[in-house]
mmCIF file of C-alpha atoms in Angstrom:
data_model
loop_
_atom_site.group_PDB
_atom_site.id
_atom_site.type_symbol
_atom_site.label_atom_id
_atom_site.label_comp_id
_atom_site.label_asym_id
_atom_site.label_seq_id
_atom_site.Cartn_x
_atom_site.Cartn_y
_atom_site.Cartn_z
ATOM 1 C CA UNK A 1 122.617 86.451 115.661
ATOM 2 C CA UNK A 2 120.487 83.430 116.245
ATOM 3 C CA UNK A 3 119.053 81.359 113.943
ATOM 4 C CA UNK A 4 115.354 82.941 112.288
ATOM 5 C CA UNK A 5 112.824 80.685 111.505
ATOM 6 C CA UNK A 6 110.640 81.691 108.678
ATOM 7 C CA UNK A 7 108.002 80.817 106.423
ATOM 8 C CA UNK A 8 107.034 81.524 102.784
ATOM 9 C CA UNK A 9 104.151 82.098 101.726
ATOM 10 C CA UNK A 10 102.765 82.543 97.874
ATOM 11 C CA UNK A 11 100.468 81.007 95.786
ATOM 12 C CA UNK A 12 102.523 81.009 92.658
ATOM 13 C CA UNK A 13 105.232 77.945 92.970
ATOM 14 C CA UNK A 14 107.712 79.900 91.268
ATOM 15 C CA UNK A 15 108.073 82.312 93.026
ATOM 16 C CA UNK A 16 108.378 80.621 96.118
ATOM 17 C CA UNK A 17 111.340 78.527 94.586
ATOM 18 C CA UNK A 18 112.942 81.764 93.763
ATOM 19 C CA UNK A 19 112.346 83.389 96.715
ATOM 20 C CA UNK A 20 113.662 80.715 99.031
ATOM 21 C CA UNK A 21 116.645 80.363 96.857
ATOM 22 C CA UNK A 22 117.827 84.044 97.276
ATOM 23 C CA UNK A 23 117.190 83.914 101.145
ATOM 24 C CA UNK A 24 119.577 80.723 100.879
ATOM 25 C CA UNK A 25 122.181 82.133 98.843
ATOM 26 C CA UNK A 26 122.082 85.731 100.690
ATOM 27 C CA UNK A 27 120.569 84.762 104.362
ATOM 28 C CA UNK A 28 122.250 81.163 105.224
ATOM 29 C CA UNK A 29 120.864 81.708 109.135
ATOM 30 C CA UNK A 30 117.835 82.303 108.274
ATOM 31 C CA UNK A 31 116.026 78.650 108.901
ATOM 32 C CA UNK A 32 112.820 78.063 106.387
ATOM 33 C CA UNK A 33 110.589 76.067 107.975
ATOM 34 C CA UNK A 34 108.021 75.699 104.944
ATOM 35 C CA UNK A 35 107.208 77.417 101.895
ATOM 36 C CA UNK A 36 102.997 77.131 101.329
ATOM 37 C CA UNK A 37 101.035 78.268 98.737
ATOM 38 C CA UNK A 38 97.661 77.780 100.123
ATOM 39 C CA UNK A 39 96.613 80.497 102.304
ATOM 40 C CA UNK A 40 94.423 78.733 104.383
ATOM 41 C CA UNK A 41 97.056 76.507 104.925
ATOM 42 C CA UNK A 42 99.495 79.024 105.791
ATOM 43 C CA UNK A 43 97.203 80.213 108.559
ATOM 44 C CA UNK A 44 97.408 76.774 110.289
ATOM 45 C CA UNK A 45 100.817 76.542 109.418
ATOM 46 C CA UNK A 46 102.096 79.833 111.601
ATOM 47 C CA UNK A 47 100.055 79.127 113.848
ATOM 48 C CA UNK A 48 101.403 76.355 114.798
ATOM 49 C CA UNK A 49 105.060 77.183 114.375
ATOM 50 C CA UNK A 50 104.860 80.305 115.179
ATOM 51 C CA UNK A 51 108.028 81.669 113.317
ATOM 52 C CA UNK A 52 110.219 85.003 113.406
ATOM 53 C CA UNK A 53 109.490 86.322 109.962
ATOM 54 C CA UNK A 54 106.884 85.594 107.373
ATOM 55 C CA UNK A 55 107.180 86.300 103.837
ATOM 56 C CA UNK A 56 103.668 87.238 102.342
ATOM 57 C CA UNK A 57 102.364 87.488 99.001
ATOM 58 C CA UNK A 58 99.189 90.271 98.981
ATOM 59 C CA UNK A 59 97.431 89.190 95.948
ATOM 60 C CA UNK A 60 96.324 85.716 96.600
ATOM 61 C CA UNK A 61 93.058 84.062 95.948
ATOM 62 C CA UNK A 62 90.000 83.789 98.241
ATOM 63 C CA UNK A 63 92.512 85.088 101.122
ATOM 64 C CA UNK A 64 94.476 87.931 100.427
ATOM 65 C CA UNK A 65 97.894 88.356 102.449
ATOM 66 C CA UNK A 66 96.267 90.544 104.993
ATOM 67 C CA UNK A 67 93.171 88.054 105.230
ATOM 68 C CA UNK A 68 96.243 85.856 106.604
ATOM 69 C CA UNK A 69 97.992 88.271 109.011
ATOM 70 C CA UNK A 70 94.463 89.135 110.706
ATOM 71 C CA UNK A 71 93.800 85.362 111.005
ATOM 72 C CA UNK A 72 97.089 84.872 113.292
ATOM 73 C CA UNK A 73 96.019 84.738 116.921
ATOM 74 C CA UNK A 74 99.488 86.237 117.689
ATOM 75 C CA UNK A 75 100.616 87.820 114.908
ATOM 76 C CA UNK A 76 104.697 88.585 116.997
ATOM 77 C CA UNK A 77 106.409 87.947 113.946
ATOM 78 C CA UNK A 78 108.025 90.360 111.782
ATOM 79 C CA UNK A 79 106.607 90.161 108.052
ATOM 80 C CA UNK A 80 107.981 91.273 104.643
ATOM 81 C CA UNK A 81 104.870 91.633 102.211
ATOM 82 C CA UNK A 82 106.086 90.593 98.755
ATOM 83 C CA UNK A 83 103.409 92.177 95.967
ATOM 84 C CA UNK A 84 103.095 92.880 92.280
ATOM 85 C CA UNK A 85 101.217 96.477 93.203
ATOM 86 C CA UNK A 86 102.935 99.637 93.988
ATOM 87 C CA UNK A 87 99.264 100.494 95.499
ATOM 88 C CA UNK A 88 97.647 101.809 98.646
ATOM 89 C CA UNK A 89 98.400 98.614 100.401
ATOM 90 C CA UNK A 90 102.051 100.314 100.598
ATOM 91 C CA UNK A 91 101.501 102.831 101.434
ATOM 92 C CA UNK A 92 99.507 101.405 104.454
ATOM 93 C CA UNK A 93 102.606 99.329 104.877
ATOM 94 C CA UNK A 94 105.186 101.659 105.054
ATOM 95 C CA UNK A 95 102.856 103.989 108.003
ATOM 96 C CA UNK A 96 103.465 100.740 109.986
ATOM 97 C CA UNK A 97 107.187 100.700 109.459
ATOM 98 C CA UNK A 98 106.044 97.154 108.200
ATOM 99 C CA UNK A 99 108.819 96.022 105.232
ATOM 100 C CA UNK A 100 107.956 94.962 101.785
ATOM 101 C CA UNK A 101 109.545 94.386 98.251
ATOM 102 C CA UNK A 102 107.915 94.535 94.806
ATOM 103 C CA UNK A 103 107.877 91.903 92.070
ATOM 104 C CA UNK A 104 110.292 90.755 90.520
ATOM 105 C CA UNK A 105 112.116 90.763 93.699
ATOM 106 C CA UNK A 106 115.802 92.707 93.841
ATOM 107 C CA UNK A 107 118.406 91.073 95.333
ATOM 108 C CA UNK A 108 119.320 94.577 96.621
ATOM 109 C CA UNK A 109 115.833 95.052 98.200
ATOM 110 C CA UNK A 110 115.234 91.971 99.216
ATOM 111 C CA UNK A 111 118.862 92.140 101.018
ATOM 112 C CA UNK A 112 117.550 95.572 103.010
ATOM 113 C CA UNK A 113 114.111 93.973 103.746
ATOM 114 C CA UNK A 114 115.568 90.915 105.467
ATOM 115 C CA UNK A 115 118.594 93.248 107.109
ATOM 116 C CA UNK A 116 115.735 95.587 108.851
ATOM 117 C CA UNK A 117 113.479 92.796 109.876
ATOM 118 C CA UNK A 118 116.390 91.055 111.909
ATOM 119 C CA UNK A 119 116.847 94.282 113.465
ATOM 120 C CA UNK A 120 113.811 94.198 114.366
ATOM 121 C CA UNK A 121 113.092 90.783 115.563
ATOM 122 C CA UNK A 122 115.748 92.091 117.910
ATOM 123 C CA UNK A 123 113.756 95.445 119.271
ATOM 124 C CA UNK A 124 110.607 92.586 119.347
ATOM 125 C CA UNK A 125 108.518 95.246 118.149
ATOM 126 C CA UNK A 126 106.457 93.083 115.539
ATOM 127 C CA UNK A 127 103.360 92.688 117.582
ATOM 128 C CA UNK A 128 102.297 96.744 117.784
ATOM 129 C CA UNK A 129 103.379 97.014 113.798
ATOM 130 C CA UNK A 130 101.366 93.929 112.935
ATOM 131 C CA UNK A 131 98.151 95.455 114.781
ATOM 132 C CA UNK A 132 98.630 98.980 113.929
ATOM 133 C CA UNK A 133 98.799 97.945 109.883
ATOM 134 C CA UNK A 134 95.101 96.091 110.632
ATOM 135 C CA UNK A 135 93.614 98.809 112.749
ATOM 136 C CA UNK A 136 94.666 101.552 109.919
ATOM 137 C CA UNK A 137 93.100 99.170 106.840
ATOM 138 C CA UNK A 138 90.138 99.120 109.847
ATOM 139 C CA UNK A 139 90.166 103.183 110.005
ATOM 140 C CA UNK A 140 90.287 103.662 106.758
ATOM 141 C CA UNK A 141 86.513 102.871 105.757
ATOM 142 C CA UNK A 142 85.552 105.358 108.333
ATOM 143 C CA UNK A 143 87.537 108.417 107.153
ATOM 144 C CA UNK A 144 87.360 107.800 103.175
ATOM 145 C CA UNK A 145 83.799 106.583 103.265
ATOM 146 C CA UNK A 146 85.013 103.618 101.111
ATOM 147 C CA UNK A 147 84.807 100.239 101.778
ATOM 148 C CA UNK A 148 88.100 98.301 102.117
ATOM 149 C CA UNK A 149 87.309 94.807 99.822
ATOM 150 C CA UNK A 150 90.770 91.833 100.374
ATOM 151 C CA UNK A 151 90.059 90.287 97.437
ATOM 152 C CA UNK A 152 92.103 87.631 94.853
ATOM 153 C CA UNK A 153 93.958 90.645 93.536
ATOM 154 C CA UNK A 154 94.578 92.952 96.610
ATOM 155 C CA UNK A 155 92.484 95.709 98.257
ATOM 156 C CA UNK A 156 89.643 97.398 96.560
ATOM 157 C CA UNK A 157 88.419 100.546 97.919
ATOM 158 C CA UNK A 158 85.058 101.298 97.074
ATOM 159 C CA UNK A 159 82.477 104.536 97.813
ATOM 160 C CA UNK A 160 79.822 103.028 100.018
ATOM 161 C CA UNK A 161 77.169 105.248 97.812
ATOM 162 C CA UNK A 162 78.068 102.649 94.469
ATOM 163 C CA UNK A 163 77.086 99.660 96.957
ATOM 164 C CA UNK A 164 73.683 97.695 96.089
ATOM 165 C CA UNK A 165 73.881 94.939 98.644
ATOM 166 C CA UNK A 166 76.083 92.806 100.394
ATOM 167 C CA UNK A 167 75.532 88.989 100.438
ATOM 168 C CA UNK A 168 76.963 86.292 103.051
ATOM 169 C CA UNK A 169 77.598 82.538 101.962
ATOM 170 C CA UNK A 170 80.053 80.046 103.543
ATOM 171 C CA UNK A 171 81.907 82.193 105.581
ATOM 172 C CA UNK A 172 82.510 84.674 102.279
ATOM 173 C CA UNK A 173 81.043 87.955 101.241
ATOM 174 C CA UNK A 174 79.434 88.786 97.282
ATOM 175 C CA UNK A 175 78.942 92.429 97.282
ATOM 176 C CA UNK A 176 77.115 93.573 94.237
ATOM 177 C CA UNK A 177 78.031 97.296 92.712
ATOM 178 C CA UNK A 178 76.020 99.811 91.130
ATOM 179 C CA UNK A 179 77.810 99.628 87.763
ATOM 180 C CA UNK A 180 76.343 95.625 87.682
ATOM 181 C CA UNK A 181 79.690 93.963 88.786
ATOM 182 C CA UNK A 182 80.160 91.854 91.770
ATOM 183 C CA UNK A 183 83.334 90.864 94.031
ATOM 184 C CA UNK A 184 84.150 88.223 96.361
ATOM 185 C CA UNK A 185 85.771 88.663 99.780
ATOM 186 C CA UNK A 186 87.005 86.718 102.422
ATOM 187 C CA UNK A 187 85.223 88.888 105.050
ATOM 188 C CA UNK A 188 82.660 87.391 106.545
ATOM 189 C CA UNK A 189 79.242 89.598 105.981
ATOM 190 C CA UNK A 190 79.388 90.392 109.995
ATOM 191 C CA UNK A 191 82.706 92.011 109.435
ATOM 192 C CA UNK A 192 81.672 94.098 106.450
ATOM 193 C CA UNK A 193 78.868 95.083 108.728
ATOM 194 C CA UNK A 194 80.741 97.165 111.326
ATOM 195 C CA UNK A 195 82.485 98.797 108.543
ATOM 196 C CA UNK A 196 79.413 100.226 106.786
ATOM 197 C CA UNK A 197 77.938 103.091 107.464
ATOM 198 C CA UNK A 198 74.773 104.763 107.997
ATOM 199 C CA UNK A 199 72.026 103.950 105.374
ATOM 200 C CA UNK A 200 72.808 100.403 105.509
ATOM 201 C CA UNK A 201 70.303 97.974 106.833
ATOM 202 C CA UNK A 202 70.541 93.855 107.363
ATOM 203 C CA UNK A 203 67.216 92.705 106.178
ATOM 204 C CA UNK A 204 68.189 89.402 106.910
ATOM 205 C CA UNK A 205 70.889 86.810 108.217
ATOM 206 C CA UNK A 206 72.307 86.904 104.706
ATOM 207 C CA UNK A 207 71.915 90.369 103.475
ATOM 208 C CA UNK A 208 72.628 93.734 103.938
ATOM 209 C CA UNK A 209 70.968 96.219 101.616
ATOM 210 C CA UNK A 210 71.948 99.943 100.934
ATOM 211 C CA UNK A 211 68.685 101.677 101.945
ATOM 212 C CA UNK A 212 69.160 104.429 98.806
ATOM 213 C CA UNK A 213 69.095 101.920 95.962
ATOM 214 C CA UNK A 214 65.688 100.146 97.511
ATOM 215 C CA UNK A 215 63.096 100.564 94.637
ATOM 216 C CA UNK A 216 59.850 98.626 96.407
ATOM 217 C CA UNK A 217 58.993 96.198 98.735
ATOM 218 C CA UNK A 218 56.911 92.997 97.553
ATOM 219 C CA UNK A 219 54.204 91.473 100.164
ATOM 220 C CA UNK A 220 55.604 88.012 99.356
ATOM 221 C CA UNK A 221 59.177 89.226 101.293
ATOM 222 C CA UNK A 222 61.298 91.243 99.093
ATOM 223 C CA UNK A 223 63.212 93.902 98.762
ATOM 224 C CA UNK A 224 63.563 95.362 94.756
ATOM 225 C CA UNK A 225 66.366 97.087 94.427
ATOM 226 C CA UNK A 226 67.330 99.941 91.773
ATOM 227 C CA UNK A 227 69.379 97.070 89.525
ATOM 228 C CA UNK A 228 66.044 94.695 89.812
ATOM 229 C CA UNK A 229 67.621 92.555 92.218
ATOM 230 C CA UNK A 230 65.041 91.002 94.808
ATOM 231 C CA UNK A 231 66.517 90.447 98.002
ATOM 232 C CA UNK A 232 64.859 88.214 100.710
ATOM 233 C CA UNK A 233 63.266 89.742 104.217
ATOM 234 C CA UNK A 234 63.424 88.291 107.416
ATOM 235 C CA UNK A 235 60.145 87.480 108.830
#
């Protein structure tokens, strides 16, 4: 087989040192062009050398690993998802046919991971996997009636109904929960958008609101809502 370029990508150093030593040791053809452990960076990164496989850590901060996949223009490389979390994310994962191994990585698992992707790099079948893995996290709001939430620590799936509002700031989303506790996305408040549902309502540029926790609306602009949070009103 050819040579297979790859890149590593993982926000905790060790693990990318141990990592890139077992694909040595076990996987001499396989090329590493970089290891990164800056998400963002990794984006740019793949990008631009556009590799066979990618190795990618889930549970990352301010970008999770699928925050990275859906920022690849092309994303016709095959990927191994390395995670902590025997969670729904697999199980997501393994409807695509997509592989993956847990933490602490298994030399035996790691070994079957890499064998299938080359196989696959072969069948160039990455492409339809890649999307199909996206579209079903996509799906998934609309069937369960949660909302999907990347975050630092994975996917959190939340019932739409314990939404108070959803707030947009530099290109991130806060999204405040009944039960007073708040997360931080990497979705942009215009993606969150098209996953909500009905009985949400964007009272302004910044904000979407869920219509059953409004309380009152003030002259001056506001919205109250049910936790006494005021939320501004386009003119």
């Amino acid at each position: 087989m050819n040579i297979i370029t790859a890149i590593l990508v993982d926000d905790e150093s060790k693990a990318l040192e141990s990592l890139q030593l077992k694909i040595n040791r076990f996987f001499p053809e396989i090329k590493i062009i970089q290891a990164v452990s800056c998400p963002k960076e990794a984006i740019r990164v793949i990008n631009k050398e556009k590799p066979n496989l990618v190795f990618l850590d889930i549970e990352m901060p301010i970008l999770s690993g699928f925050d990275v996949l859906s920022a690849i223009e092309q994303p016709e490389f095959e990927v191994i998802f390395v995670t902590a979390y025997n969670n729904y994310a697999i199980q997501a994962i393994q409807n695509c046919a997509i592989g993956y191994i847990l933490k602490p990585i298994d030399n035996d698992e790691l070994k079957a991971a890499i064998t299938l992707a080359q196989q696959n790099i072969i069948k160039q079948t990455a492409f339809q996997k890649n999307e199909a893995l996206l579209k079903l996290l996509l799906d998934a709001t609309v069937q369960t009636g949660k909302l999907i939430i990347p975050s630092s620590k994975g996917l959190r799936f939340v019932p739409q109904h314990e939404v108070y509002h959803l707030e947009g700031y530099e290109g991130y989303t806060k999204i405040h929960l009944e039960d007073n506790t708040e997360i931080i996305s990497s979705y942009s408040l215009g993606r969150f958008e098209k996953m909500l549902q009905n009985g949400f309502f964007k009272c302004h540029k910044s904000h979407i609101v869920n219509l059953q926790k409004v309380q009152a609306f003030e002259k001056e602009g506001y919205l109250v809502l049910e936790n006494k949070q005021r939320v501004p009103i386009s003119k």
